[in-house]
Coordinates of C-alpha atoms in Angstrom, one line a residue:
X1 CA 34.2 79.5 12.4
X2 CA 31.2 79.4 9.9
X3 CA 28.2 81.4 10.3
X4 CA 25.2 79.9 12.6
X5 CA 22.3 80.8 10.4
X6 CA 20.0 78.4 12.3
X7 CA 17.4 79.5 14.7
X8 CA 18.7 80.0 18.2
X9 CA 16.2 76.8 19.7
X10 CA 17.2 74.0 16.8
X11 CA 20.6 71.7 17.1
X12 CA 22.8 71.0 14.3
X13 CA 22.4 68.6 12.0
X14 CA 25.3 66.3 12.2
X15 CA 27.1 65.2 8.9
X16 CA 26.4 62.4 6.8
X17 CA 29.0 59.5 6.5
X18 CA 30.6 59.2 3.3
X19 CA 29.9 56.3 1.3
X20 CA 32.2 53.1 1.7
X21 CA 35.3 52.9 -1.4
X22 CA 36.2 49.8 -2.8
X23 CA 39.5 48.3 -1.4
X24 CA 38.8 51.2 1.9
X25 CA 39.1 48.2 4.5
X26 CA 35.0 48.7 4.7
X27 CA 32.9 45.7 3.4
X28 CA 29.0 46.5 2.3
X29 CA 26.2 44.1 3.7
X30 CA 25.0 42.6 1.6
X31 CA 21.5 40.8 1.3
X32 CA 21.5 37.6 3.6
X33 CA 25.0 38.7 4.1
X34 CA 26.2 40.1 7.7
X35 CA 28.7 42.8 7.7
X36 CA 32.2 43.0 8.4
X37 CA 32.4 38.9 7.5
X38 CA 33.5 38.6 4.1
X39 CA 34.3 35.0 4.5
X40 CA 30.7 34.5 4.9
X41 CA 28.8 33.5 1.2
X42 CA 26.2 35.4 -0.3
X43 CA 22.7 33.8 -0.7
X44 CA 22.6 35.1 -4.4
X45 CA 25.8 33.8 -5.2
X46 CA 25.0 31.3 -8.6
X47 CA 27.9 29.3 -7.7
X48 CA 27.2 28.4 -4.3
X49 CA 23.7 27.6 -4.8
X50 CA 24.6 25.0 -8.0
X51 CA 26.8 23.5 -5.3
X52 CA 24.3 22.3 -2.6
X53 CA 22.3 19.3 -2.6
X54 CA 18.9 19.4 -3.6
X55 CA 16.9 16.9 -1.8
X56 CA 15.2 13.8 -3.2
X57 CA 12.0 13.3 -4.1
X58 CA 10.3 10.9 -1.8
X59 CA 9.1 7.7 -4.1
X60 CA 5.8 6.0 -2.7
X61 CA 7.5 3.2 -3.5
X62 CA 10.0 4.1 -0.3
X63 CA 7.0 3.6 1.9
X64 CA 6.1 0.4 1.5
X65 CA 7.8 -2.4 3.8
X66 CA 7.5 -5.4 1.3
X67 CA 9.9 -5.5 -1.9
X68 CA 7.7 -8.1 -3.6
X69 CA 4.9 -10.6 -4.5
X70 CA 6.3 -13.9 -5.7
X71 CA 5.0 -17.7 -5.6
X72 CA 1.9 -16.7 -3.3
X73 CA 4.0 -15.2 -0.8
X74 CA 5.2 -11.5 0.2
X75 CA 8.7 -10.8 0.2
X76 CA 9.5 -8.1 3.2
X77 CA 12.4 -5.7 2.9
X78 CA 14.3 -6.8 6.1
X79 CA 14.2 -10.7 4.0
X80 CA 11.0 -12.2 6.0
X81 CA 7.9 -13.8 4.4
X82 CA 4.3 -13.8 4.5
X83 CA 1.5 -15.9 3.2
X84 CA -2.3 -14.5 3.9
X85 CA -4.7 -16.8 4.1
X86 CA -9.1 -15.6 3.5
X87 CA -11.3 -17.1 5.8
X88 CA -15.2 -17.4 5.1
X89 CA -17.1 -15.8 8.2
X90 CA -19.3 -18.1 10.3
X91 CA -22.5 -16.7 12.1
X92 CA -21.3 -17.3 15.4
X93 CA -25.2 -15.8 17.0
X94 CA -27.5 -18.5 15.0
X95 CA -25.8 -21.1 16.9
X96 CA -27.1 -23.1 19.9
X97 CA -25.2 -23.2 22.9
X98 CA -23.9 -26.2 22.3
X99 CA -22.6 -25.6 18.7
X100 CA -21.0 -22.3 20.4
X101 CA -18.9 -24.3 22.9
X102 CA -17.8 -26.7 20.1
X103 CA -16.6 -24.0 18.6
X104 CA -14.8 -22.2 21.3
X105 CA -12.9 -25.2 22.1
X106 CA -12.3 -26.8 18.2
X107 CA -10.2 -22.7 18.1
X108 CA -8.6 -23.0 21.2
X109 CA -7.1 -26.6 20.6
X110 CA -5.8 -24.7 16.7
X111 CA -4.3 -21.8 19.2
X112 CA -2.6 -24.3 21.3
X113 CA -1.4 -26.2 18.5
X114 CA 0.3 -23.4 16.5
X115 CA 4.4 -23.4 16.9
X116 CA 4.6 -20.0 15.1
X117 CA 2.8 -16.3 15.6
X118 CA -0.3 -15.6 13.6
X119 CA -1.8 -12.1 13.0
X120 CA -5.2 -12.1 12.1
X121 CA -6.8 -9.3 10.0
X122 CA -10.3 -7.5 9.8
X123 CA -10.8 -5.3 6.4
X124 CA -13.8 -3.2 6.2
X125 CA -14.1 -2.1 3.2
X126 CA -17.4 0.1 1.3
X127 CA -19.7 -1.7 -1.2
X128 CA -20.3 -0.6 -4.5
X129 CA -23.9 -0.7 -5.1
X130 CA -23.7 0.9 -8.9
X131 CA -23.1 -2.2 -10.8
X132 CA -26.1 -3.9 -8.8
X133 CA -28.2 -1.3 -9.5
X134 CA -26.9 -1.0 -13.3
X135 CA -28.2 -4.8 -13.6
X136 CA -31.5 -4.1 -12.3
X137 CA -32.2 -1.0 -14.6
X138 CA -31.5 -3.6 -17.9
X139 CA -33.9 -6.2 -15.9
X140 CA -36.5 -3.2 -16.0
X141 CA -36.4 -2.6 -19.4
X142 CA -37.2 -5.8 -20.4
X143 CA -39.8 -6.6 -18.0
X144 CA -42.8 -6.4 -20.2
X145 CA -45.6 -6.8 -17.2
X146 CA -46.7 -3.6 -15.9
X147 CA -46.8 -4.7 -12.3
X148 CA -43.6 -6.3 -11.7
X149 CA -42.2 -3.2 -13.4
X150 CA -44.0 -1.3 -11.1
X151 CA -42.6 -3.4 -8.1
X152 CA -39.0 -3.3 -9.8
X153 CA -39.1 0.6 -10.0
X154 CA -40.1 1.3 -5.8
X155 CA -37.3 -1.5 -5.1
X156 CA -34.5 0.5 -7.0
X157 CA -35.2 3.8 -5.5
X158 CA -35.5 1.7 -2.1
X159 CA -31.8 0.6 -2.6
X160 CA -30.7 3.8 -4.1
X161 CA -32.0 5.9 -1.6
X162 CA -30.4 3.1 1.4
X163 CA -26.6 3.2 -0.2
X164 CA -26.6 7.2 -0.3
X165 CA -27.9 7.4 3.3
X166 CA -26.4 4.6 5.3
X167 CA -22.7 3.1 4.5
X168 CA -23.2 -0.2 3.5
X169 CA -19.7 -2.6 4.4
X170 CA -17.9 -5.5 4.1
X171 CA -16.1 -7.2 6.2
X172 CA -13.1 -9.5 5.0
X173 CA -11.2 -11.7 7.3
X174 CA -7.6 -12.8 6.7
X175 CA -4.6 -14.5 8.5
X176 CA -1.5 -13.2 7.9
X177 CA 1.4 -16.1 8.3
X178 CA 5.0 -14.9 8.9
X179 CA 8.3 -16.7 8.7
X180 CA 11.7 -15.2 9.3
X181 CA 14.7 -17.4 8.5
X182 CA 16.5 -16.1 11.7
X183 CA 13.9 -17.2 14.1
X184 CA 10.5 -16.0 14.7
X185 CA 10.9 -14.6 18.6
X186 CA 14.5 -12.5 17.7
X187 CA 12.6 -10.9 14.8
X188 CA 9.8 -9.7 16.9
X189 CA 11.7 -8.4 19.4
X190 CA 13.9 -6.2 17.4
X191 CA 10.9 -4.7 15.4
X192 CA 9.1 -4.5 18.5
X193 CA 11.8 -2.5 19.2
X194 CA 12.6 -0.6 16.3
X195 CA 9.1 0.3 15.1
X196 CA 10.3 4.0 16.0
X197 CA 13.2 3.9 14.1
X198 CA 11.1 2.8 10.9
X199 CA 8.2 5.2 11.3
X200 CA 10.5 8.3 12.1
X201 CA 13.9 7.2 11.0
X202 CA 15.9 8.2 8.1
X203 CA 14.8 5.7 5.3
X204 CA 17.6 3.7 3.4
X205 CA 17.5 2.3 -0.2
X206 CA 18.4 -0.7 0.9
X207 CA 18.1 -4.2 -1.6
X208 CA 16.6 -7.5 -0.3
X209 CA 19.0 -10.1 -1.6
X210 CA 18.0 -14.1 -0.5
X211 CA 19.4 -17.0 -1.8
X212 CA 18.4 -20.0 -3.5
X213 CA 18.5 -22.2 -0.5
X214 CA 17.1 -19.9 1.8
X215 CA 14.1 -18.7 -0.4
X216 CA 13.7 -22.5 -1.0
X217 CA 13.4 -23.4 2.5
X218 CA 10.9 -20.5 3.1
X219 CA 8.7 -21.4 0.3
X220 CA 8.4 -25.0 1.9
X221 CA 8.1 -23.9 5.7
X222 CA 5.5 -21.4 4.6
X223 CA 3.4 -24.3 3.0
X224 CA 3.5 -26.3 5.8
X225 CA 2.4 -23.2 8.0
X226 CA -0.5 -22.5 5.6
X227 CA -1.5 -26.1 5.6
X228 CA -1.5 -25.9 9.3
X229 CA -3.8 -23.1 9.5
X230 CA -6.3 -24.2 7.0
X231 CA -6.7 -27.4 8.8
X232 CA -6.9 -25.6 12.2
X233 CA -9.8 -23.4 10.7
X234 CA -11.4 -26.2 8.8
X235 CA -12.0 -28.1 12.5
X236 CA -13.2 -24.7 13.7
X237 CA -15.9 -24.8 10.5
X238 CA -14.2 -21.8 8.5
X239 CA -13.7 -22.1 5.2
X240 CA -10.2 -20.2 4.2
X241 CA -7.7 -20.7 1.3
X242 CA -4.7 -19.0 0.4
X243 CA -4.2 -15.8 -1.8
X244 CA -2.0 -16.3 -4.7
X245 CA 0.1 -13.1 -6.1
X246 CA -2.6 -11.7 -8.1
X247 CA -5.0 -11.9 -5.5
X248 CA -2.0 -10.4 -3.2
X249 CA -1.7 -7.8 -5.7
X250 CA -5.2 -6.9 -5.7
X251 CA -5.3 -6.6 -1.5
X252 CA -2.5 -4.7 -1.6
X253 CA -4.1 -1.9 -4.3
X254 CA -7.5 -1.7 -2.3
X255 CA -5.5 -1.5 1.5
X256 CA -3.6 1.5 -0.4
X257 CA -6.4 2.9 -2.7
X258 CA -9.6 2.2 -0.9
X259 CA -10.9 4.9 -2.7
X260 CA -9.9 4.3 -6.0
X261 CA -10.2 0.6 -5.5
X262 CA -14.1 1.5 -5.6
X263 CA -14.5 3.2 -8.8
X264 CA -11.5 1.6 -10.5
X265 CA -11.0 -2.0 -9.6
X266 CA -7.5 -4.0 -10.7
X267 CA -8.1 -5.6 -14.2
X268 CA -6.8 -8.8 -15.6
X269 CA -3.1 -8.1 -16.5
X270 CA -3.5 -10.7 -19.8
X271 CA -6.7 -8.5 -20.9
X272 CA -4.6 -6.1 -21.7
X273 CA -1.4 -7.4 -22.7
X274 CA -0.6 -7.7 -26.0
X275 CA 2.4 -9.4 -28.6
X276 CA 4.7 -6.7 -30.2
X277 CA 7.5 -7.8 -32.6
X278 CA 11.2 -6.3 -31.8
X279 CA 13.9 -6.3 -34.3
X280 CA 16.3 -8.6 -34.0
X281 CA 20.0 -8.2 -33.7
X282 CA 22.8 -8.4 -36.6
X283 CA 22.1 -8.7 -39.9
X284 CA 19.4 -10.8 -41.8
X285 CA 20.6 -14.2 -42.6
X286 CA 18.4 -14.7 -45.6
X287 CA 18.9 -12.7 -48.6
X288 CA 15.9 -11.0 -51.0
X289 CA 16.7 -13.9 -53.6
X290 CA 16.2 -16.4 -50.8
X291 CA 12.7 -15.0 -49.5
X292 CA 11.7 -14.9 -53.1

């Protein structure tokens, strides 16, 4: 037995296990790893890791629910159509009583005589005072009479000082005109009922495909819709016309950029285009002799 050369009141320490040997039957944990599974990967294994999926980046592109703007109209992913029409607001309060109930009846007689759902749209949207007050700081400068200068000066800090305090809007107005070449009531009843599936749902990169005779028969039922509402609205006494694709285009970047749409409103597209020559393919039919 070997010697006790502890103190009589402290136990034994007991003995340290010995390290694990490769090919022992004993497996080390590692990290991420549990241990006594070696069928279980390792997190730092390269290999595993060039095997998984890395997700996709999300497009903004994914979010929208219309695949294009063509021939005035908007062309919705699940194959529907729109057309917008912008109606000029009418100042309902000046009105005498008797203007106000021509009116109330002239819009109910256009409700009653619509065979198709309408959705009508409100846009407020913030009004840029810069340029307004850009055109009356070159008027200043030129103004040569001391008093109207004077006058000019006190009414551009007065508008200055009213944009920065108090938000100064504007309201658009806009009917929104829908055909779906399956029927208008089935279409609103599905997305009626699948509006959770579109806002939490997986989303698919799907393609809208139409055909000729399909997108040909839209095109007309969506003119005789719009011509419907704009002489409905016209009885009423508002003014409205329909948006073409630029102007589509334009509502579209300042509902998504309202913003942006402020400080950097959607040019012209033919400002800024411009010709460029490509080479052409095959060989050059005329000869250096020839040219001469």
């Amino acid at each position: 037995m070997p010697p006790n050369n502890l103190p009589p009141n402290q136990a034994p320490m007991p003995a340290p296990m010995p390290p694990a040997i490769a090919g022992s039957g004993q497996n080390i944990a590692a990290p991420g790893n549990p241990a006594g599974n070696p069928d279980t990967p390792s997190s730092t294994d390269p290999k595993n890791s060039k095997g998984k999926e890395q997700p996709k980046a999300t497009s903004t592109q994914n979010s929208l629910i219309f695949s294009e703007l063509r021939d005035s109209m908007v062309v919705m992913n699940d194959g529907s159509f729109r057309a917008i029409v912008a109606c000029k607001s009418i100042n309902f309060d000046l009105m005498s009583s008797r203007e106000r109930d021509g009116v109330e009846l002239s819009y109910q007689d256009f409700l009653n005589a619509l065979y198709f759902p309408i959705q009508i749209f409100i846009r407020s949207q913030r009004v840029d005072i810069g340029p307004y007050l850009d055109k009356l700081d070159a008027l200043r400068r030129d103004q040569d009479n001391m008093l109207l200068g004077v006058l000019m000066d006190d009414y551009i800090n007065f508008i200055d000082v009213l944009s920065q305090e108090a938000n100064i809007m504007d309201k658009s107005f806009f009917v929104v005109i829908p055909y779906f070449p399956t029927g208008d009531v089935t279409n609103i009843v599905q997305q009626s009922k699948g509006i959770f599936s579109i806002l939490f749902g997986s989303k698919k990169e799907n393609v809208t495909k139409i055909d000729t005779q399909t997108y040909a028969k839209a095109k007309e039922e969506i003119k005789n819709r719009v011509d419907s509402v704009i002489g409905g609205l016209m009885r009423v006494g508002v003014y409205s016309i329909q948006l073409n694709t630029k102007q589509l285009g334009e509502l579209y970047y300042n509902i998504y950029n309202p913003d942006t749409a402020v400080r950097e409103p959607l040019d012209d597209f033919g400002d800024v285009a411009s010709l460029y020559v490509r080479k052409g393919e095959g060989n050059n039919p005329y000869t250096h002799e020839e040219v001469r």
